[in-house]
Amino acid sequence: PLPILELPTTDYPRPPVQTYQGALQAIIISPSLTTALNKLSHQQGVTLFMTLLAAFKTLLFRYTGQTDLIIGSAAAGRQRVEWEKVIGVFINNLVFRTHPSGQISFTSFLKQVREKALAAYSNQDLPFQSLVDSIQPERDLSYHPLFQVFFLLQNFDLPNLNLLGFSIQPLETYLDNIYTGTAKFDLTLELFERDGKLTGWFEYNTALFSAATMQRMVEHFTILLDSIVAAPETSLSTLRILTEAERHHLCRSDIQPTNPFTEFRPADIEQSIPQRFEQQVRKYPDHIAVQTQHEALTYLALDARANQVAQTLLKACENGNIALLFEHDISMIVGLFGVLKAGLTYVPLAPDLPIQRLLYILQNSQARVLLTNNKNWELAQELKTDVLSVINIDEAHPEKIRGCRKESVLPGALLPDTLAYILYTSGSTGQPKGVMQNHRNVLHFIRQYTNNLHINADDKLTLLSAYSFDAAVMDIFGALLNGATLYPINIKEDSLANPVKAFIKEQEISIYHSTPTVYRHFISTLIGNEPFPKLRLIVLGGEEAYQTDVELYQQHFHETCILINGLGPTESTVSLQYFINKQTSNPQPTVPVGYPVEETEVLLLNEAGEETELYGEIALSSAYVALGYWQKPEITQAAFLPDGKRRLYRTGDMGRLRADGSLEFMGRKDAQVKLRGYRIELGEIEAILRQHPAIQKSTVILLEEKPGLKQLVAYVVPASHEGSDNILSTGNLEGIRHFLKEKLPDYMIPAAFVILDAIPLLPNGKVNSHLLPVPEITQANHTAPRTALEHQLCNIWKNVLNIPSVGIQDNFFDLGGHSLLAITLLSKIEKQFSKRLPLITLFQLPTIAEQASLLSESNQSISSWRALEAIQPQGTYPPFFMMGSTHLARALLPWLGTNQPVFGLNVFGFYPQDNKPHSLHDIQTLAQHCIEEIQTVQPEGPYYLAGYCGDVKAAFEIAQQLHANGHQVAVLALFDGFLGLTKQGQQGYSLHHHWLNVLELGPSYLFQKIRQKGQYYLQEIQQHWFSPLGNQLNLWIHKTPSTQFRYTSFINAYNQARARYVPQTYRGNLTLFFASEWRVKEVSAFAQLATGGIEIYEIRGYHDNLFVMPQVELLGKQLRACLEKNRSDLASQSEEVAPVKHLEEESAAI
């Protein structure tokens, strides 16, 4: 195929079908420059046309970096003598194909152009259409078939003529009087030589170029011509092309934060990260350093815990790399600083990575210790080897930590050159590669981040990026090396996005940082112009940002808030930044990545590594780029080049210089892409695919059918051996997906697979991406919706996934869904059906059919319910029985483990199935029925029981009766329910705690409770007024009580039984889980109930959201720890009365 001239100077996306609306931009070349060009042409033995054509091609080469250029032109077509006196148009199009290079001089290139021109002239009689028919180029409706740029020079004189008394003169006002407003090509340069000067215009397609860009092109071409005549032996790559303003552009934006801050001085980077951190500990010991939705640590407490971890590590090893295996929480921060304080290097691991990838990183990094906690202990044991020991930071006792030394535990003077971390990124060979960075370089980046963002001790920064990515480096150290507060937010677990929004608002976050994808999901949850008065900076990075992102910012945030876009690969974390305020105008569809930060120079290079000034590969010259890739000297040598006292890192990102001196990201030069902030080597996915026995060849692309909607698509050719092609041809690709999931993280799994007979190739052997078909993301077993509910869900799915059709058995993730789209989906489901589903629901129930069943579950007939429901019957541990709504027990499953049998006890299982009256009169009778059901599964103890809210009394009575019958109750867990207070006492306490919460949380808490109570009282009115009226009407018509009335009567009887129940002293241990809104520490009546002692777990949140994310995760994990502890300690349980323990205080101190 012929090369397509892709001009990076286009301002707008190319339309799918070529348009022809155009405009003109005048150009005037001075008489002196025209004379110099004619003189140069004479000296080189060429025509002025050839010189100007070579100059124009040089301009295009400098814009594009392409070394194979095709330009069209025209010839008079009057070579034959017999045509000289024939009236008519004989003009014919010619094609000029040349190969410019940055190393050759302009005079050398001019000789090449002369040869091509003479060859074209000798064939100018060949009709252009015959040439097209002979070549048969690949057709594309968006391009001219042979060339996209045209050049004309008319240098013949038109004398004034007098014919029959009429005077005829050349028209000088073509631009204003004759031009029709059309453009046949993307770009045409037409010049006229008259009166000793060159004049003309650029005719351009207005669907591609703006007037401002064309004015800039005129300036560049004029400067280039000056440079050529001044030094024609200069290489094409070094000919001057920029204006003086562009050559001396400002290195940073005029828009900057105005808040006061303490400057991070250049000398401050000549130390270690722990030394800088300990300075903050001394200055701000009582400031909150890290806060999640469940826990907070001051600087002093964080320092103490990190010291304890450092001491433990130094006993295990004195040098080497330490792998970290943590969730997105405070333990991760403690472990990270503990490693650095010990003078060791941390290697972060994400627990959700495939185990094969984790094992490779551990082996490649030569990690000597794996540091983890209780949450990831089981996984750590799977990763443990003979040369890798595992340390659990949760095994340390709180009292030892409190007695830990406050001073540094560094092993001698820790030098700034010490290796700080190894971050693993995607690699083209099929395995990730580790980027190394030392303390000095990290502090340099944080210095730039601090000074440019004016970070101070009053700031509150989000941490949304996983700690295994470089974006987290900016947030973690940007906060904790400046006395600010860091707020880790797990976007996968902590939210349907709504809690993230609430958390940002409640905690008064001042600096928000995420990828544009996460930012868009955050914005999508906002209702109207919700105020965020404390949010002063929104920082985006990791992938391309669009003008629509700027518009969202300008729409939703206050006047003083600033939006910052940037570019910083893992190898150079903070490199470019672009500041935007409400007045910023950006006519382009994408947002610039900005200006280089201090002590960083940005170069644009061509393939040969020569500077191009306008367009090319972005290279970063700095003394602070990464040290290289761990154990990969060849790749390091290719990517990091010496540059005097600095080093030059070639990013692989393409960029162009804008008129304001800022840099615009123009995509990748290689097979590396950015997807939702993750850097992905497509070659790594392709290499893994080719390891599958059913696949012979593969190629993977990043498809973007709409701005911001990207997905990976894999094209595979089946292997030729028997059976393998049949596996793929049937469309059964689940085995391929499972194979990839064992080796690659979720974000690297293609959303669609296309089976091909062969991968289309270019003549040079590279993949011809233009011929790869766009996948139709459909399912072979497409099942249409059957109910109105399924129809509604199908419409929501199609809207979220941006696909034309969907079946009720289609898997959300197979259709291109991911965790961030899951947030959007569940948010829309909540808006549509007024029912909130936890995020984990979509991973467990990924089809429309399953979700419809879950949404309709609350509308099931009471008669279909059973008292004892086997929620998870398998497992070797003793069963866990929960009294109350079984969906609450189901919500705990993800954190209890697959080896824990779980059963639910639902009071409505005792609802009579016929019209007989119910027999529910007291809690004691209900407990007897429940025990009968329980013992059909587990005849003997030890028993593990639980209840929520009003059902705690039934659970408590079940435990009492089991004790009385001689059975052992190992755990009685009560979730957010009162036992030891009378109804009047409970009401008094409720008023007291509500008043304290209003004082602390303000009117928003009061309004929330008023709304909840309003809904409750509406239900009460319905039950006590409308239900009896409806029942009376039913009696008149059907002679039987209505189902609604019988159901309401049953509920009322249960409520009255609970109200009458008076709990007796319990001879066992009581475990209480309370939402923090209840301020349970102030309730002393609980301590009188259990002779075996009381444990209290406090979960940050409200009573109504205890079983939804993120509270349910903490509840589930705490419950699992409680069950495991009691199972292991069962033989040594003491009957002595134990004091009340506030476990959340211990966890906060660790």
mmCIF file of C-alpha atoms in Angstrom, residues 59-339:
data_model
loop_
_atom_site.group_PDB
_atom_site.id
_atom_site.type_symbol
_atom_site.label_atom_id
_atom_site.label_comp_id
_atom_site.label_asym_id
_atom_site.label_seq_id
_atom_site.Cartn_x
_atom_site.Cartn_y
_atom_site.Cartn_z
ATOM 1 C CA LEU A 59 8.390 21.080 6.011
ATOM 2 C CA LEU A 60 6.109 18.032 5.838
ATOM 3 C CA PHE A 61 8.960 15.750 6.930
ATOM 4 C CA ARG A 62 9.613 17.958 9.949
ATOM 5 C CA TYR A 63 5.906 17.924 10.793
ATOM 6 C CA THR A 64 5.430 14.167 10.449
ATOM 7 C CA GLY A 65 8.792 12.424 10.708
ATOM 8 C CA GLN A 66 7.689 10.235 7.772
ATOM 9 C CA THR A 67 10.521 9.125 5.491
ATOM 10 C CA ASP A 68 8.262 8.100 2.615
ATOM 11 C CA LEU A 69 6.378 11.123 1.260
ATOM 12 C CA ILE A 70 4.048 11.388 -1.707
ATOM 13 C CA ILE A 71 2.913 14.779 -3.017
ATOM 14 C CA GLY A 72 0.812 15.511 -6.076
ATOM 15 C CA SER A 73 1.452 18.239 -8.585
ATOM 16 C CA ALA A 74 0.414 19.164 -12.141
ATOM 17 C CA ALA A 75 2.063 19.352 -15.535
ATOM 18 C CA ALA A 76 0.972 21.302 -18.585
ATOM 19 C CA GLY A 77 0.694 18.157 -20.663
ATOM 20 C CA ARG A 78 1.774 19.836 -23.899
ATOM 21 C CA GLN A 79 4.972 17.979 -24.743
ATOM 22 C CA ARG A 80 3.934 17.111 -28.307
ATOM 23 C CA VAL A 81 4.376 19.662 -31.098
ATOM 24 C CA GLU A 82 0.975 18.938 -32.618
ATOM 25 C CA TRP A 83 -0.756 20.052 -29.391
ATOM 26 C CA GLU A 84 0.882 23.473 -29.197
ATOM 27 C CA LYS A 85 -1.858 25.263 -31.143
ATOM 28 C CA VAL A 86 -4.782 23.210 -29.833
ATOM 29 C CA ILE A 87 -7.128 25.084 -27.514
ATOM 30 C CA GLY A 88 -8.080 23.163 -24.349
ATOM 31 C CA VAL A 89 -6.915 21.872 -20.996
ATOM 32 C CA PHE A 90 -4.175 19.239 -21.138
ATOM 33 C CA ILE A 91 -3.140 19.546 -17.481
ATOM 34 C CA ASN A 92 -2.350 16.175 -15.916
ATOM 35 C CA ASN A 93 -1.630 15.235 -12.291
ATOM 36 C CA LEU A 94 1.825 13.942 -11.398
ATOM 37 C CA VAL A 95 2.931 12.015 -8.335
ATOM 38 C CA PHE A 96 6.260 12.785 -6.615
ATOM 39 C CA ARG A 97 7.484 10.120 -4.162
ATOM 40 C CA THR A 98 10.668 10.824 -2.217
ATOM 41 C CA HIS A 99 12.423 9.590 0.913
ATOM 42 C CA PRO A 100 13.679 12.424 3.132
ATOM 43 C CA SER A 101 15.958 11.703 6.074
ATOM 44 C CA GLY A 102 17.083 13.817 8.965
ATOM 45 C CA GLN A 103 20.757 13.080 8.323
ATOM 46 C CA ILE A 104 20.999 14.220 4.702
ATOM 47 C CA SER A 105 21.581 17.838 3.752
ATOM 48 C CA PHE A 106 19.039 19.916 1.914
ATOM 49 C CA THR A 107 21.194 19.968 -1.217
ATOM 50 C CA SER A 108 21.353 16.152 -1.194
ATOM 51 C CA PHE A 109 17.599 15.946 -0.794
ATOM 52 C CA LEU A 110 17.199 18.499 -3.595
ATOM 53 C CA LYS A 111 19.118 16.188 -5.951
ATOM 54 C CA GLN A 112 16.722 13.354 -5.036
ATOM 55 C CA VAL A 113 13.736 15.604 -5.754
ATOM 56 C CA ARG A 114 15.283 16.638 -9.118
ATOM 57 C CA GLU A 115 15.644 13.000 -10.183
ATOM 58 C CA LYS A 116 12.065 12.183 -9.212
ATOM 59 C CA ALA A 117 10.749 15.302 -10.935
ATOM 60 C CA LEU A 118 12.540 14.571 -14.199
ATOM 61 C CA ALA A 119 11.244 11.003 -14.119
ATOM 62 C CA ALA A 120 7.709 12.264 -13.539
ATOM 63 C CA TYR A 121 7.984 14.838 -16.349
ATOM 64 C CA SER A 122 9.070 12.160 -18.777
ATOM 65 C CA ASN A 123 5.808 10.304 -18.083
ATOM 66 C CA GLN A 124 3.463 13.257 -17.866
ATOM 67 C CA ASP A 125 1.482 12.101 -20.888
ATOM 68 C CA LEU A 126 0.211 9.097 -18.942
ATOM 69 C CA PRO A 127 -3.327 9.999 -17.882
ATOM 70 C CA PHE A 128 -3.675 10.194 -14.130
ATOM 71 C CA GLN A 129 -6.710 7.911 -14.166
ATOM 72 C CA SER A 130 -4.682 5.268 -15.984
ATOM 73 C CA LEU A 131 -2.059 5.522 -13.264
ATOM 74 C CA VAL A 132 -4.705 5.024 -10.580
ATOM 75 C CA ASP A 133 -6.177 2.037 -12.460
ATOM 76 C CA SER A 134 -2.735 0.508 -12.824
ATOM 77 C CA ILE A 135 -1.739 0.889 -9.164
ATOM 78 C CA GLN A 136 -5.195 -0.007 -7.802
ATOM 79 C CA PRO A 137 -4.532 1.572 -4.419
ATOM 80 C CA GLU A 138 -6.477 0.489 -1.356
ATOM 81 C CA ARG A 139 -9.528 2.687 -1.192
ATOM 82 C CA ASP A 140 -10.454 4.651 1.894
ATOM 83 C CA LEU A 141 -13.375 7.070 1.815
ATOM 84 C CA SER A 142 -11.517 9.463 4.115
ATOM 85 C CA TYR A 143 -8.436 9.897 1.878
ATOM 86 C CA HIS A 144 -7.533 10.743 -1.693
ATOM 87 C CA PRO A 145 -6.313 7.457 -3.240
ATOM 88 C CA LEU A 146 -2.726 8.484 -4.101
ATOM 89 C CA PHE A 147 -1.799 11.643 -2.211
ATOM 90 C CA GLN A 148 -3.251 14.017 0.318
ATOM 91 C CA VAL A 149 -1.103 17.102 -0.348
ATOM 92 C CA PHE A 150 -0.724 19.040 -3.577
ATOM 93 C CA PHE A 151 1.846 21.607 -4.768
ATOM 94 C CA LEU A 152 1.696 24.055 -7.653
ATOM 95 C CA LEU A 153 4.035 26.769 -8.927
ATOM 96 C CA GLN A 154 2.970 29.096 -11.716
ATOM 97 C CA ASN A 155 6.006 31.079 -12.755
ATOM 98 C CA PHE A 156 5.056 32.222 -16.223
ATOM 99 C CA ASP A 157 4.310 35.889 -16.933
ATOM 100 C CA LEU A 158 0.823 36.987 -17.907
ATOM 101 C CA PRO A 159 1.261 40.200 -19.927
ATOM 102 C CA ASN A 160 -1.414 42.855 -20.157
ATOM 103 C CA LEU A 161 -3.423 42.233 -23.328
ATOM 104 C CA ASN A 162 -5.525 44.524 -25.529
ATOM 105 C CA LEU A 163 -8.104 42.669 -27.568
ATOM 106 C CA LEU A 164 -10.626 44.559 -29.689
ATOM 107 C CA GLY A 165 -10.341 47.547 -27.428
ATOM 108 C CA PHE A 166 -10.598 45.536 -24.182
ATOM 109 C CA SER A 167 -7.761 45.594 -21.650
ATOM 110 C CA ILE A 168 -7.048 42.216 -19.952
ATOM 111 C CA GLN A 169 -4.955 42.139 -16.791
ATOM 112 C CA PRO A 170 -4.051 39.322 -14.305
ATOM 113 C CA LEU A 171 -6.472 39.099 -11.391
ATOM 114 C CA GLU A 172 -4.783 39.865 -8.069
ATOM 115 C CA THR A 173 -7.809 39.410 -5.825
ATOM 116 C CA TYR A 174 -8.508 35.682 -6.290
ATOM 117 C CA LEU A 175 -8.812 35.091 -2.556
ATOM 118 C CA ASP A 176 -11.697 37.514 -2.171
ATOM 119 C CA ASN A 177 -13.516 37.378 -5.499
ATOM 120 C CA ILE A 178 -13.160 33.972 -7.139
ATOM 121 C CA TYR A 179 -12.500 31.339 -4.447
ATOM 122 C CA THR A 180 -15.432 28.933 -4.089
ATOM 123 C CA GLY A 181 -14.670 27.692 -0.565
ATOM 124 C CA THR A 182 -13.694 24.154 -1.544
ATOM 125 C CA ALA A 183 -10.558 22.041 -0.999
ATOM 126 C CA LYS A 184 -9.932 19.017 -3.212
ATOM 127 C CA PHE A 185 -7.064 17.781 -1.011
ATOM 128 C CA ASP A 186 -6.129 17.977 2.658
ATOM 129 C CA LEU A 187 -3.609 20.677 1.853
ATOM 130 C CA THR A 188 -2.514 22.511 -1.272
ATOM 131 C CA LEU A 189 0.298 25.031 -1.603
ATOM 132 C CA GLU A 190 -0.062 27.185 -4.723
ATOM 133 C CA LEU A 191 2.553 29.843 -5.494
ATOM 134 C CA PHE A 192 2.909 32.449 -8.256
ATOM 135 C CA GLU A 193 6.133 34.199 -9.282
ATOM 136 C CA ARG A 194 5.395 37.715 -10.477
ATOM 137 C CA ASP A 195 7.130 41.026 -10.276
ATOM 138 C CA GLY A 196 10.183 39.474 -8.628
ATOM 139 C CA LYS A 197 8.390 37.908 -5.688
ATOM 140 C CA LEU A 198 6.480 34.771 -4.766
ATOM 141 C CA THR A 199 2.888 35.044 -3.583
ATOM 142 C CA GLY A 200 0.132 32.528 -3.168
ATOM 143 C CA TRP A 201 -1.848 30.639 -0.597
ATOM 144 C CA PHE A 202 -2.322 27.445 1.346
ATOM 145 C CA GLU A 203 -5.674 25.929 0.476
ATOM 146 C CA TYR A 204 -6.743 23.683 3.371
ATOM 147 C CA ASN A 205 -9.587 21.416 4.377
ATOM 148 C CA THR A 206 -11.470 23.139 7.215
ATOM 149 C CA ALA A 207 -12.601 19.763 8.583
ATOM 150 C CA LEU A 208 -8.953 19.119 9.466
ATOM 151 C CA PHE A 209 -7.192 22.447 10.033
ATOM 152 C CA SER A 210 -7.924 25.678 11.847
ATOM 153 C CA ALA A 211 -7.009 29.121 10.535
ATOM 154 C CA ALA A 212 -4.532 29.592 13.407
ATOM 155 C CA THR A 213 -2.670 26.413 12.441
ATOM 156 C CA MET A 214 -2.388 27.574 8.841
ATOM 157 C CA GLN A 215 -1.049 30.977 9.894
ATOM 158 C CA ARG A 216 1.577 29.118 11.900
ATOM 159 C CA MET A 217 2.402 26.923 8.896
ATOM 160 C CA VAL A 218 2.998 30.014 6.749
ATOM 161 C CA GLU A 219 5.462 31.311 9.360
ATOM 162 C CA HIS A 220 7.259 27.970 9.552
ATOM 163 C CA PHE A 221 7.571 27.683 5.765
ATOM 164 C CA THR A 222 8.925 31.206 5.433
ATOM 165 C CA ILE A 223 11.496 30.642 8.194
ATOM 166 C CA LEU A 224 12.477 27.307 6.632
ATOM 167 C CA LEU A 225 13.099 28.989 3.259
ATOM 168 C CA ASP A 226 15.307 31.585 4.964
ATOM 169 C CA SER A 227 17.234 28.827 6.702
ATOM 170 C CA ILE A 228 17.689 26.895 3.438
ATOM 171 C CA VAL A 229 19.156 29.767 1.446
ATOM 172 C CA ALA A 230 21.377 30.733 4.392
ATOM 173 C CA ALA A 231 22.886 27.246 4.781
ATOM 174 C CA PRO A 232 21.735 24.732 2.144
ATOM 175 C CA GLU A 233 24.255 22.115 3.297
ATOM 176 C CA THR A 234 22.488 21.876 6.681
ATOM 177 C CA SER A 235 20.796 18.555 7.448
ATOM 178 C CA LEU A 236 17.022 18.448 7.155
ATOM 179 C CA SER A 237 16.608 17.784 10.888
ATOM 180 C CA THR A 238 18.533 20.886 11.956
ATOM 181 C CA LEU A 239 17.181 23.487 9.522
ATOM 182 C CA ARG A 240 15.561 26.256 11.525
ATOM 183 C CA ILE A 241 11.768 26.243 11.421
ATOM 184 C CA LEU A 242 10.406 27.736 14.656
ATOM 185 C CA THR A 243 9.546 31.374 15.257
ATOM 186 C CA GLU A 244 11.488 33.351 17.834
ATOM 187 C CA ALA A 245 8.467 33.262 20.136
ATOM 188 C CA GLU A 246 8.328 29.472 19.892
ATOM 189 C CA ARG A 247 12.066 29.098 20.406
ATOM 190 C CA HIS A 248 11.899 31.161 23.587
ATOM 191 C CA HIS A 249 8.485 30.119 24.842
ATOM 192 C CA LEU A 250 7.651 30.220 28.537
ATOM 193 C CA CYS A 251 8.558 27.010 30.340
ATOM 194 C CA ARG A 252 5.440 26.987 32.474
ATOM 195 C CA SER A 253 1.886 28.209 32.499
ATOM 196 C CA ASP A 254 0.866 31.568 33.917
ATOM 197 C CA ILE A 255 -1.901 29.803 35.846
ATOM 198 C CA GLN A 256 -0.675 28.723 39.274
ATOM 199 C CA PRO A 257 -2.194 28.045 42.716
ATOM 200 C CA THR A 258 -2.126 31.073 45.007
ATOM 201 C CA ASN A 259 -2.300 29.435 48.444
ATOM 202 C CA PRO A 260 0.693 29.754 50.821
ATOM 203 C CA PHE A 261 3.071 26.810 51.184
ATOM 204 C CA THR A 262 6.615 26.012 52.297
ATOM 205 C CA GLU A 263 8.920 25.740 49.315
ATOM 206 C CA PHE A 264 10.646 22.416 48.756
ATOM 207 C CA ARG A 265 14.227 23.626 48.212
ATOM 208 C CA PRO A 266 16.745 22.088 45.783
ATOM 209 C CA ALA A 267 19.018 21.122 48.695
ATOM 210 C CA ASP A 268 16.151 19.159 50.277
ATOM 211 C CA ILE A 269 16.506 16.331 47.771
ATOM 212 C CA GLU A 270 19.992 15.471 49.044
ATOM 213 C CA GLN A 271 18.665 13.193 51.789
ATOM 214 C CA SER A 272 16.603 10.050 52.116
ATOM 215 C CA ILE A 273 12.815 9.741 52.017
ATOM 216 C CA PRO A 274 12.638 8.638 55.695
ATOM 217 C CA GLN A 275 14.689 11.648 56.769
ATOM 218 C CA ARG A 276 12.265 14.020 55.041
ATOM 219 C CA PHE A 277 9.332 12.119 56.550
ATOM 220 C CA GLU A 278 10.757 12.281 60.066
ATOM 221 C CA GLN A 279 11.057 16.039 59.718
ATOM 222 C CA GLN A 280 7.292 16.118 59.168
ATOM 223 C CA VAL A 281 6.780 13.853 62.197
ATOM 224 C CA ARG A 282 8.644 16.336 64.376
ATOM 225 C CA LYS A 283 6.730 19.307 62.938
ATOM 226 C CA TYR A 284 3.251 17.726 62.861
ATOM 227 C CA PRO A 285 3.193 14.787 65.320
ATOM 228 C CA ASP A 286 -0.561 14.986 65.933
ATOM 229 C CA HIS A 287 -1.635 15.717 62.359
ATOM 230 C CA ILE A 288 -3.544 12.920 60.679
ATOM 231 C CA ALA A 289 -1.122 11.307 58.224
ATOM 232 C CA VAL A 290 -3.366 8.649 56.660
ATOM 233 C CA GLN A 291 -7.115 8.204 56.895
ATOM 234 C CA THR A 292 -9.411 5.663 55.315
ATOM 235 C CA GLN A 293 -13.113 5.146 55.802
ATOM 236 C CA HIS A 294 -12.302 2.800 58.693
ATOM 237 C CA GLU A 295 -9.088 3.945 60.331
ATOM 238 C CA ALA A 296 -6.759 6.908 60.833
ATOM 239 C CA LEU A 297 -3.125 7.316 61.903
ATOM 240 C CA THR A 298 -1.306 10.419 63.079
ATOM 241 C CA TYR A 299 2.213 11.155 61.888
ATOM 242 C CA LEU A 300 3.563 10.025 65.250
ATOM 243 C CA ALA A 301 1.603 6.759 65.148
ATOM 244 C CA LEU A 302 2.576 6.059 61.545
ATOM 245 C CA ASP A 303 6.222 6.687 62.384
ATOM 246 C CA ALA A 304 6.020 4.319 65.351
ATOM 247 C CA ARG A 305 4.431 1.525 63.342
ATOM 248 C CA ALA A 306 6.884 1.980 60.480
ATOM 249 C CA ASN A 307 9.793 1.859 62.967
ATOM 250 C CA GLN A 308 8.496 -1.415 64.331
ATOM 251 C CA VAL A 309 8.270 -2.891 60.820
ATOM 252 C CA ALA A 310 11.792 -1.636 60.044
ATOM 253 C CA GLN A 311 13.164 -3.265 63.192
ATOM 254 C CA THR A 312 11.517 -6.556 62.256
ATOM 255 C CA LEU A 313 12.902 -6.415 58.713
ATOM 256 C CA LEU A 314 16.446 -5.652 59.836
ATOM 257 C CA LYS A 315 16.389 -8.806 61.932
ATOM 258 C CA ALA A 316 15.439 -10.781 58.807
ATOM 259 C CA CYS A 317 17.834 -9.191 56.329
ATOM 260 C CA GLU A 318 20.197 -6.236 56.231
ATOM 261 C CA ASN A 319 20.006 -5.545 52.510
ATOM 262 C CA GLY A 320 18.056 -6.480 49.420
ATOM 263 C CA ASN A 321 14.587 -6.105 47.977
ATOM 264 C CA ILE A 322 11.411 -6.489 50.023
ATOM 265 C CA ALA A 323 8.149 -7.388 48.302
ATOM 266 C CA LEU A 324 4.950 -5.803 49.638
ATOM 267 C CA LEU A 325 1.593 -7.599 49.392
ATOM 268 C CA PHE A 326 -1.172 -5.335 50.676
ATOM 269 C CA GLU A 327 -4.587 -3.998 49.876
ATOM 270 C CA HIS A 328 -5.247 -0.310 49.295
ATOM 271 C CA ASP A 329 -5.189 0.606 52.990
ATOM 272 C CA ILE A 330 -3.152 1.907 55.927
ATOM 273 C CA SER A 331 -1.164 -1.329 56.319
ATOM 274 C CA MET A 332 0.273 -0.732 52.858
ATOM 275 C CA ILE A 333 1.555 2.721 53.897
ATOM 276 C CA VAL A 334 3.017 1.318 57.115
ATOM 277 C CA GLY A 335 4.804 -1.488 55.272
ATOM 278 C CA LEU A 336 6.143 0.832 52.573
ATOM 279 C CA PHE A 337 7.651 3.294 55.050
ATOM 280 C CA GLY A 338 8.928 0.435 57.180
ATOM 281 C CA VAL A 339 10.929 -0.904 54.228
#
